[in-house]
Short mmCIF file of C-alpha atoms and ligand atoms in Angstrom, two decimals:
data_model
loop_
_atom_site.label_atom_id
_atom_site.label_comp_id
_atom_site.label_asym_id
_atom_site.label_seq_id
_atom_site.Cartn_x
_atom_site.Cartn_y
_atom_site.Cartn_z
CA UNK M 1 -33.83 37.17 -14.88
CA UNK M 2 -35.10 36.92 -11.46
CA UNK M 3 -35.08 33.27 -11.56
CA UNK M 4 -32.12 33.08 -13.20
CA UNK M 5 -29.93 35.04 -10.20
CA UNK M 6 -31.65 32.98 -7.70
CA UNK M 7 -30.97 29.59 -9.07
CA UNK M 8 -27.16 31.07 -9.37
CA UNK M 9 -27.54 31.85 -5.62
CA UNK M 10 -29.06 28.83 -4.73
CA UNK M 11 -25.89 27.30 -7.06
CA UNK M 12 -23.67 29.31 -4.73
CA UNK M 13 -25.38 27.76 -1.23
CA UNK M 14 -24.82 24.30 -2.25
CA UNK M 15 -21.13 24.69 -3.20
CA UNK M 16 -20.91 26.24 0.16
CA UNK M 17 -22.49 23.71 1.77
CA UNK M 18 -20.57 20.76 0.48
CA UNK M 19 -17.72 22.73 0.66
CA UNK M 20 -18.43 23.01 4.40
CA UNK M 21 -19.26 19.05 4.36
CA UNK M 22 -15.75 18.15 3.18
CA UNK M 23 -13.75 20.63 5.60
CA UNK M 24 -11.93 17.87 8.01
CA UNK M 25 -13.39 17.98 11.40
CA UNK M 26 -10.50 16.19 13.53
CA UNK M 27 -12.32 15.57 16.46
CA UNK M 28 -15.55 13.95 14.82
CA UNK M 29 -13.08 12.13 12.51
CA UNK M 30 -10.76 10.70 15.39
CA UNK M 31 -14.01 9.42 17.15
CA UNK M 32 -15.68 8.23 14.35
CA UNK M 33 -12.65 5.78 13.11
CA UNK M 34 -12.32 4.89 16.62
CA UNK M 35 -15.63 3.58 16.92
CA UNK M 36 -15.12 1.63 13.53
CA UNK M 37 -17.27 3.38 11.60
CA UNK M 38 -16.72 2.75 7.96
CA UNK M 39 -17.93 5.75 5.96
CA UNK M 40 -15.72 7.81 8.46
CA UNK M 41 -12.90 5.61 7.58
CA UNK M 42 -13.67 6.22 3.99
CA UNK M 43 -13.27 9.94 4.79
CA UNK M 44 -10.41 10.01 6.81
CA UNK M 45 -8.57 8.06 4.29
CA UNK M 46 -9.52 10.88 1.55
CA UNK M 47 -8.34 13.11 3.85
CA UNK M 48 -4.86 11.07 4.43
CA UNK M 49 -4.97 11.00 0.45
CA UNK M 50 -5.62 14.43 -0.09
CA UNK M 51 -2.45 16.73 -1.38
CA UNK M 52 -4.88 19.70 -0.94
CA UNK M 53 -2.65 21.35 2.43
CA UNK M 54 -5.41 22.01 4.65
CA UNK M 55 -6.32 18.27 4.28
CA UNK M 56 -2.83 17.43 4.47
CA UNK M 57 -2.75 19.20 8.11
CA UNK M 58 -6.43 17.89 9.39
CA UNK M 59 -4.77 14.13 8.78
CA UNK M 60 -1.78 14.82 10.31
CA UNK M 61 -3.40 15.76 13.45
CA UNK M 62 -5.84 13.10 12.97
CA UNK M 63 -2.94 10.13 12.37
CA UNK M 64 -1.09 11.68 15.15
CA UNK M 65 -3.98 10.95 17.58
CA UNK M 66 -4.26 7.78 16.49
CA UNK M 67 -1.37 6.37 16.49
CA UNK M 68 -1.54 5.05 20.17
CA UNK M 69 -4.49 3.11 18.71
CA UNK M 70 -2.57 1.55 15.86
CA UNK M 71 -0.42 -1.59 15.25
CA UNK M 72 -2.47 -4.22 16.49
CA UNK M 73 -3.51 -6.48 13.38
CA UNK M 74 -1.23 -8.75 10.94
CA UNK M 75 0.03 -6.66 8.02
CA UNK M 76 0.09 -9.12 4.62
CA UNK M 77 1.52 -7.76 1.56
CA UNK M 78 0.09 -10.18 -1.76
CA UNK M 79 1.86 -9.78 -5.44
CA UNK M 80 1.31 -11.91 -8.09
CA UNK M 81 1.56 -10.94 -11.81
CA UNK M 82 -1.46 -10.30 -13.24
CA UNK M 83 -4.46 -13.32 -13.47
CA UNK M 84 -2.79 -15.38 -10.92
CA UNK M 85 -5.48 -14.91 -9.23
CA UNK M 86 -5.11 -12.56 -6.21
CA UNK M 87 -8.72 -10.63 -6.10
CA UNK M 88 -10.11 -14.00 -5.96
CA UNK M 89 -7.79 -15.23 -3.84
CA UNK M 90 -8.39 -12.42 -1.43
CA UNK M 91 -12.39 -12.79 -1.49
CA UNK M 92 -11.95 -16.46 -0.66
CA UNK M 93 -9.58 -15.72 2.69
CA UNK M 94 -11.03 -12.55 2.97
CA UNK M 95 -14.98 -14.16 3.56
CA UNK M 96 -12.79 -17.19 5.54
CA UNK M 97 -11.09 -14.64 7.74
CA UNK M 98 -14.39 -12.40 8.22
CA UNK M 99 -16.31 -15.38 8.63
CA UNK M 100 -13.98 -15.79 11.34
CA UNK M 101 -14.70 -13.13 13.20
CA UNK M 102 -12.12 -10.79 12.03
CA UNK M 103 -12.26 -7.67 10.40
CA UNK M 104 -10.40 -7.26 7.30
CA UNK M 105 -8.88 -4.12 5.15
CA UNK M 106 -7.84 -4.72 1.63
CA UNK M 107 -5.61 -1.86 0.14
CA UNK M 108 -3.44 -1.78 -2.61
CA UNK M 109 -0.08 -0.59 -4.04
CA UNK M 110 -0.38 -0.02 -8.17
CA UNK M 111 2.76 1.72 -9.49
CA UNK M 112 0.80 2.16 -12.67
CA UNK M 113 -2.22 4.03 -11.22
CA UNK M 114 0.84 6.54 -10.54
CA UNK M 115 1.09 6.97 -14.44
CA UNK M 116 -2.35 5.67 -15.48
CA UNK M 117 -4.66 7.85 -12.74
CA UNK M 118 -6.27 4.24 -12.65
CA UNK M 119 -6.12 1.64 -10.43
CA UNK M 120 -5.87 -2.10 -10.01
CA UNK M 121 -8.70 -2.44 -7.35
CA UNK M 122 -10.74 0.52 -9.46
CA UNK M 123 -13.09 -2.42 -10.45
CA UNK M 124 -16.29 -2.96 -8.53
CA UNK M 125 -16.74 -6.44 -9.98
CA UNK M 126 -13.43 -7.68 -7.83
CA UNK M 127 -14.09 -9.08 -4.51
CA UNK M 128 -17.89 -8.88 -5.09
CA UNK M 129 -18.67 -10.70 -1.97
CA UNK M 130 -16.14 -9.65 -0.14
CA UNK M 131 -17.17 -5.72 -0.71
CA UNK M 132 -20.44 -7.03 0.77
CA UNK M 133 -19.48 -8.29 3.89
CA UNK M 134 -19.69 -5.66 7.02
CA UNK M 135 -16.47 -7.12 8.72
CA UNK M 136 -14.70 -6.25 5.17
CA UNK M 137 -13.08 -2.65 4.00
CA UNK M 138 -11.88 -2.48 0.50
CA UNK M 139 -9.67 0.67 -0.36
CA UNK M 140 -8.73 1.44 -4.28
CA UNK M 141 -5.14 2.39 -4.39
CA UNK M 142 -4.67 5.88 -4.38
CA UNK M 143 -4.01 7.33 -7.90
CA UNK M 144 -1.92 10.52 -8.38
CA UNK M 145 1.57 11.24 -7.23
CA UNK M 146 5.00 9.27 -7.05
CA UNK M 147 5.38 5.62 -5.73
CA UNK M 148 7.06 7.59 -3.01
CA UNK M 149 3.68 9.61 -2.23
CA UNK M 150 0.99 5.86 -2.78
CA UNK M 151 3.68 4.78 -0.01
CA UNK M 152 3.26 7.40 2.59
CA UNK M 153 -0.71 7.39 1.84
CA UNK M 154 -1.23 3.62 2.12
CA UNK M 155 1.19 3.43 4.90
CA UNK M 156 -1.15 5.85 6.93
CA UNK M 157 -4.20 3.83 5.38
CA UNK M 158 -2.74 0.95 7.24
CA UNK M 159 -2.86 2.48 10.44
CA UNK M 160 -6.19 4.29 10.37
CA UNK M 161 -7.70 1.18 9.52
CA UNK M 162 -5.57 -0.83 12.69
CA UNK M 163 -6.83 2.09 14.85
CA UNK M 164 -10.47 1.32 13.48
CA UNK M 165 -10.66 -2.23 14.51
CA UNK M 166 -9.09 -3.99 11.04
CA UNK M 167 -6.74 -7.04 12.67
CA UNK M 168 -6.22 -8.16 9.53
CA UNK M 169 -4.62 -5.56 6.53
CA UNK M 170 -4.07 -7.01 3.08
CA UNK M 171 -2.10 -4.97 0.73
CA UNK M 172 -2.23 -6.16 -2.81
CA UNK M 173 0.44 -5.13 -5.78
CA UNK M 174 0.99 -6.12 -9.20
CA UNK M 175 4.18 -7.43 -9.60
CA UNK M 176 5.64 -4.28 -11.41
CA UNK M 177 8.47 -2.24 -11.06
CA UNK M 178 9.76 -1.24 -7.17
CA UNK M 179 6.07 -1.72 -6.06
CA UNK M 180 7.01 -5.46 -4.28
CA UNK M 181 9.98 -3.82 -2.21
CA UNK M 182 7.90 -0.79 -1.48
CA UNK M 183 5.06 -3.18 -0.17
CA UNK M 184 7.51 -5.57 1.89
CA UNK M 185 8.34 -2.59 3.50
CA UNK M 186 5.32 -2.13 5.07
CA UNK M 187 4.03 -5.68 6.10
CA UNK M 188 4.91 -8.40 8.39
CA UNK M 189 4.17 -11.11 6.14
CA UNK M 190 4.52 -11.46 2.41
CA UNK M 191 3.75 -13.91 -0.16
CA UNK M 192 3.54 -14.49 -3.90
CA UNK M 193 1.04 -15.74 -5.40
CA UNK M 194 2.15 -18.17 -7.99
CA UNK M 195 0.81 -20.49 -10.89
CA UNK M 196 1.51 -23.30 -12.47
CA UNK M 197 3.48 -23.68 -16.16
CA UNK M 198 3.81 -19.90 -15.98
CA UNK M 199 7.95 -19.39 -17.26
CA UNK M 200 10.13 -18.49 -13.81
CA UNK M 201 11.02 -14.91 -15.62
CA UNK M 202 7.35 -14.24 -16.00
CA UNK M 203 6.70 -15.22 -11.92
CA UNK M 204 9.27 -12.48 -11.24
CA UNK M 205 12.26 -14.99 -9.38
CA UNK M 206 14.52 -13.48 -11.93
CA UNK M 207 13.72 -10.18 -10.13
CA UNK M 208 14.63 -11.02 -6.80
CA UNK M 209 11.26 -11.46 -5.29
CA UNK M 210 12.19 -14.53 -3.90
CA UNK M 211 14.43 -12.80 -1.45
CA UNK M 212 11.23 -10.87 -0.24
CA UNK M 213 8.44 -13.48 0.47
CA UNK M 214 7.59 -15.22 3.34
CA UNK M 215 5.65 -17.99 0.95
CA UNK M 216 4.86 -19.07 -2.23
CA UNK M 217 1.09 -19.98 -2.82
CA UNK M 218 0.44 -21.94 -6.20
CA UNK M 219 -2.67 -20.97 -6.81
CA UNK M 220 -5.49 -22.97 -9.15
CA UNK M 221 -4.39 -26.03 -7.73
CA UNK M 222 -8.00 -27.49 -8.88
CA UNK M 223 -9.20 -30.08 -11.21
CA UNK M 224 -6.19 -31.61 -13.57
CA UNK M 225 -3.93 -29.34 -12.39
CA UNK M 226 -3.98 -30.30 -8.67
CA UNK M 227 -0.75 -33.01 -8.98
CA UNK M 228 1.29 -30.16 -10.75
CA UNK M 229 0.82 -27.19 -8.62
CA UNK M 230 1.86 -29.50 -6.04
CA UNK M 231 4.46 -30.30 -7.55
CA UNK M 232 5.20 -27.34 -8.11
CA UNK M 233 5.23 -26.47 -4.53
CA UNK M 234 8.13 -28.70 -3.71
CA UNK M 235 9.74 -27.16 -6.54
CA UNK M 236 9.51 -23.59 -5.27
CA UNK M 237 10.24 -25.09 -1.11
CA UNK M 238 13.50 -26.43 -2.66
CA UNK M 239 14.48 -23.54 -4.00
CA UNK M 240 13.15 -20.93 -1.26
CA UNK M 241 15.83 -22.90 0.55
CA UNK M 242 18.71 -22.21 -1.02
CA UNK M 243 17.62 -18.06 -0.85
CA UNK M 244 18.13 -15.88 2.25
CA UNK M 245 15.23 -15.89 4.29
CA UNK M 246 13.64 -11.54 4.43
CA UNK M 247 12.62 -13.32 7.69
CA UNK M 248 15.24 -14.53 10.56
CA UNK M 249 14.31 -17.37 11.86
CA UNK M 250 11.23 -18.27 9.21
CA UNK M 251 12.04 -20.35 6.24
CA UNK M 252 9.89 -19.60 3.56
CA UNK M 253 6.87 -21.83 2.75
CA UNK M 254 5.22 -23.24 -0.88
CA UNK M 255 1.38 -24.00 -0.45
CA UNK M 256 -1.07 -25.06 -3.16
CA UNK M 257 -4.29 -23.66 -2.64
CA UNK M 258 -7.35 -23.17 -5.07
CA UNK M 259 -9.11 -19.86 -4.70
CA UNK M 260 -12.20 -20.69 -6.43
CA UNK M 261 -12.85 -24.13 -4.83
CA UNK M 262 -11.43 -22.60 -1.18
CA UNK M 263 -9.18 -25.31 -0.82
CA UNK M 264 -5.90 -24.83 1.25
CA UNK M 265 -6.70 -21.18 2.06
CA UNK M 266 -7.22 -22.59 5.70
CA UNK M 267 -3.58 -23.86 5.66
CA UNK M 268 -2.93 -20.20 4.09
CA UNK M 269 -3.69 -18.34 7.31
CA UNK M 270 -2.49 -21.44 10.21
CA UNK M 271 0.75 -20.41 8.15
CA UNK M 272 0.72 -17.00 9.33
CA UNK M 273 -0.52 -17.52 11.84
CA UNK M 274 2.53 -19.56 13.07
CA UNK M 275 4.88 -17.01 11.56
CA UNK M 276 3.20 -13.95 13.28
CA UNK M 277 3.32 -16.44 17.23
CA UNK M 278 7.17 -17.30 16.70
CA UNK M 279 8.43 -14.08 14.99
CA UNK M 280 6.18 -12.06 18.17
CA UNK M 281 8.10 -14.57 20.49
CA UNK M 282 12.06 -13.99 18.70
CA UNK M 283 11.63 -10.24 18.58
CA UNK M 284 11.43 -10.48 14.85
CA UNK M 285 7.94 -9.28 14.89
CA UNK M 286 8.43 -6.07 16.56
CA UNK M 287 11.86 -5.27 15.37
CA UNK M 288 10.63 -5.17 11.81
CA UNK M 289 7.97 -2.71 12.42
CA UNK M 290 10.26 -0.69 14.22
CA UNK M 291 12.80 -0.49 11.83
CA UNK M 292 10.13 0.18 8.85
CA UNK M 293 8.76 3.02 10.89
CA UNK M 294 12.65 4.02 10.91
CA UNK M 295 13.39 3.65 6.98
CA UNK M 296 9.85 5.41 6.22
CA UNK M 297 11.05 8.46 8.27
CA UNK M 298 14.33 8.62 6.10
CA UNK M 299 12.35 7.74 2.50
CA UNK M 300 9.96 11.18 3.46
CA UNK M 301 12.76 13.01 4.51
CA UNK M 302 14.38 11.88 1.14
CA UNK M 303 11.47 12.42 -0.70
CA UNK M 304 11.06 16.28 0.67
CA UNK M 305 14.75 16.89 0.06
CA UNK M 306 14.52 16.06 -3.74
CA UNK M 307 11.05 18.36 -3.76
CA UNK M 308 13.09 21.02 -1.78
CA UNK M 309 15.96 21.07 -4.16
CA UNK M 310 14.48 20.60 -7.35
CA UNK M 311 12.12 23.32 -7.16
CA UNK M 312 14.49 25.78 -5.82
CA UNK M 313 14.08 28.86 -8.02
CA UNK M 314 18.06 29.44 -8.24
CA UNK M 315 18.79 25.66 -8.86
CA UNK M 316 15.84 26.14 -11.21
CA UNK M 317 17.28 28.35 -13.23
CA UNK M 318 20.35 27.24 -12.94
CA UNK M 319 19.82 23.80 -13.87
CA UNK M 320 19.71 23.72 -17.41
CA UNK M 321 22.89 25.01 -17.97
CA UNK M 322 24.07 22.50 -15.69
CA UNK M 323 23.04 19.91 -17.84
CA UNK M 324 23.65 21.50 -21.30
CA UNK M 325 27.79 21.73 -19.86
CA UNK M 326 27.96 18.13 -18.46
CA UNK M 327 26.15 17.16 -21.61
CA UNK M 328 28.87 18.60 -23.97
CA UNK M 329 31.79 17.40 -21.65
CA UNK M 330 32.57 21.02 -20.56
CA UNK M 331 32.04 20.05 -17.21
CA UNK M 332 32.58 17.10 -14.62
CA UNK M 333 28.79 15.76 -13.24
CA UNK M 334 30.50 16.12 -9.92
CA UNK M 335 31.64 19.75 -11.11
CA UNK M 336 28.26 20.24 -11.94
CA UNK M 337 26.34 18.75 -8.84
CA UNK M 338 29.14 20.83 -6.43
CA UNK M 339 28.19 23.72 -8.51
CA UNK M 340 24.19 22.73 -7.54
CA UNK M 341 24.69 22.31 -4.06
CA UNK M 342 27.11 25.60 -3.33
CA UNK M 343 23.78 27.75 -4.94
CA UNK M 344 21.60 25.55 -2.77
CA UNK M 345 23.57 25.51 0.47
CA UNK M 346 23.76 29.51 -0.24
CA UNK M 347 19.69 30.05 0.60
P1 GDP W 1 -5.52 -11.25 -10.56
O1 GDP W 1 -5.31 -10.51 -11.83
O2 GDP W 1 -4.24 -11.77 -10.02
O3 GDP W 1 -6.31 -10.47 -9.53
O4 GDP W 1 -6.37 -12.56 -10.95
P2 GDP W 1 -7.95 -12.86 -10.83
O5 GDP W 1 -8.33 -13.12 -9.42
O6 GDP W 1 -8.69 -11.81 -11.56
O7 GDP W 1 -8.05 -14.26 -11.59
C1 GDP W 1 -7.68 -14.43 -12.94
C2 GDP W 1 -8.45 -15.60 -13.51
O8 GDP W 1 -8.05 -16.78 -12.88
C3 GDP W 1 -9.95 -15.48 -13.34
O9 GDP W 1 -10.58 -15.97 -14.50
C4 GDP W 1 -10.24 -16.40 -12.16
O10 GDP W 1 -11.54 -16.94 -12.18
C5 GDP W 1 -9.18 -17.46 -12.34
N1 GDP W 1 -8.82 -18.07 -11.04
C6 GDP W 1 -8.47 -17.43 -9.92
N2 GDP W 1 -8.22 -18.30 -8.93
C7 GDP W 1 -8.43 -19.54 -9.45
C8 GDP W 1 -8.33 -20.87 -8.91
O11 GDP W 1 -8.02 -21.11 -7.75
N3 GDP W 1 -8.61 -21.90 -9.78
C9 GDP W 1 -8.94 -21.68 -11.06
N4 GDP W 1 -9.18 -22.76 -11.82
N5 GDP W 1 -9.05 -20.45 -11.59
C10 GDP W 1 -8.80 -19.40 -10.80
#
């Protein structure tokens, strides 16, 4: 018995302790990421991921500290569909690039881990290497939540790692769904990563995508199939010319490049690095990040609207009947939705 009530209480003291481990310490945090230490980073981000409140209001404070410290680094968004081979693209030019001397953050934007709970860099066998390497940070995407909510959280990622010394931020997606125009929206540079014989529905140009990249890289341009993903190349520059540039003043590149033999992945970053010295020198550079800081402002105040509305008690209940009358044609949507908005605008 006696044993039994003490193990209970020594249950209880450990709870409490980790419990006390987890609470957010601002200051220690804000120091911590400053000096580029990693694990800190780790927890910050969990933090900055968190939807528990009192996490939510330690990484406020913390990514409003920070923020002076933020921005400097070249933000590259990366789609592909899946197996064209961005994780081993990205441990190729990620080991180039820290090899380099730079420091590197790989996150990720996976509209299904918003359904699934999983997530596309979940796997500890991807980027092997690159996990390895002290220069490199490799963040799962966050699971949980609405594309809406992985936005704001990776967004913030991307600066908490800028403020902890990461001058270069990779942000991978699948090429599914909204995720490609969420993740334009928060890099300077972004590129497809494309294969050869693959049908042009399947690379996603019947989606639009071209109208969002910066460059095309045809990827597994090795052994036999070197003279066709070149080809291909020319292909995809002839017709990146014909579609409006997401970039004034760029026009939009095709590179071959093999991942697993490392070839062309220099010509991968002189590319942007060329795009990030003229866009910095037109204006381009800045303009963009000012105006994404501008539309992410107005998606969270969108986002927090919709919450706001939708689980007002009165629309609550009043909601169903709503729908049941515009349903059965006894009622005008607009009726409806002016109906909606006088109960709303009335608390
Ligand atoms: P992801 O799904 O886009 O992340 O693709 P992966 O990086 O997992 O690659 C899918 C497959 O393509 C794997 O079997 C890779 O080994 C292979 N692969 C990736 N890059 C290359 C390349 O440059 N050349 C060749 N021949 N195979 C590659």
């Amino acid at each position: 018995m006696r044993k039994w009530s003490r193990s209970m209480g020594e249950q209880k003291y450990r709870k409490f302790i980790k419990r006390s481990q987890q609470e957010p310490n601002v200051d220690e945090l804000f120091k911590r990421v400053l000096d580029g230490d990693r694990m800190f980073l780790s927890k910050a981000i969990t933090f900055i991921e968190s939807n528990a409140p009192r996490h939510e209001k330690a990484a406020g404070e913390l990514m409003q500290r920070l923020l002076p410290h933020t921005g400097n680094s070249i933000r590259i968004g990366i789609t592909g569909v899946p197996g064209a081979g961005k994780s081993t693209f990205i441990e190729t030019f990620g080991l180039m690039l820290c090899n380099l001397g730079h420091r590197v953050a790989v996150l990720a934007v996976d509209p299904s881990s918003t359904v699934r709970g999983g997530s596309i860099l979940g796997d500890k066998t991807r980027m092997e290497q690159l996990s390895k390497h002290p220069n490199a940070f490799i963040r799962p995407s966050p699971s949980g939540g609405t594309l809406g909510g992985v936005h704001r959280k990776t967004r913030e990622t991307i600066l908490a790692c800028e403020a902890a010394g990461y001058d270069v931020i990779l942000v991978e997606t699948v090429g599914v769904g909204q995720s490609e125009g969420v993740v334009r929206g928060m890099v300077d540079f972004f590129m497809m990563l494309a294969i050869t014989g693959a049908g042009d529905e399947l690379q996603g140009m019947k989606k639009g995508i071209m109208e969002l990249v910066d460059a095309i890289i045809i990827n597994k341009a090795d052994g036999s199939n070197v003279e066709l993903a070149k080809k291909t190349a020319r292909e995809f520059k002839q017709i990146l010319h014909f579609v409006q540039s997401p970039t004034d003043g760029w026009t939009p590149r095709a590179l071959p490049c093999s991942s697993l033999k490392g070839t062309g992945i220099k010509e991968v970053w002189e590319m942007i690095q060329q795009f990030a010295t003229e866009t910095k020198l037109s204006g381009v550079f800045e303009s963009r990040r000012k105006k994404q800081a501008k539309d992410w402002l107005h998606a969270l105040i969108h986002e927090r609207l919709q919450k706001l509305f939708f689980e007002h008690a009165e629309i609550k209940k009043l909601m169903p009947k709503m729908e049941h009358q515009v349903m059965n044609e006894e009622l005008t949507v607009k009726g409806a939705c002016d109906q909606l908005f006088s109960v709303f605008n009335r608390n």
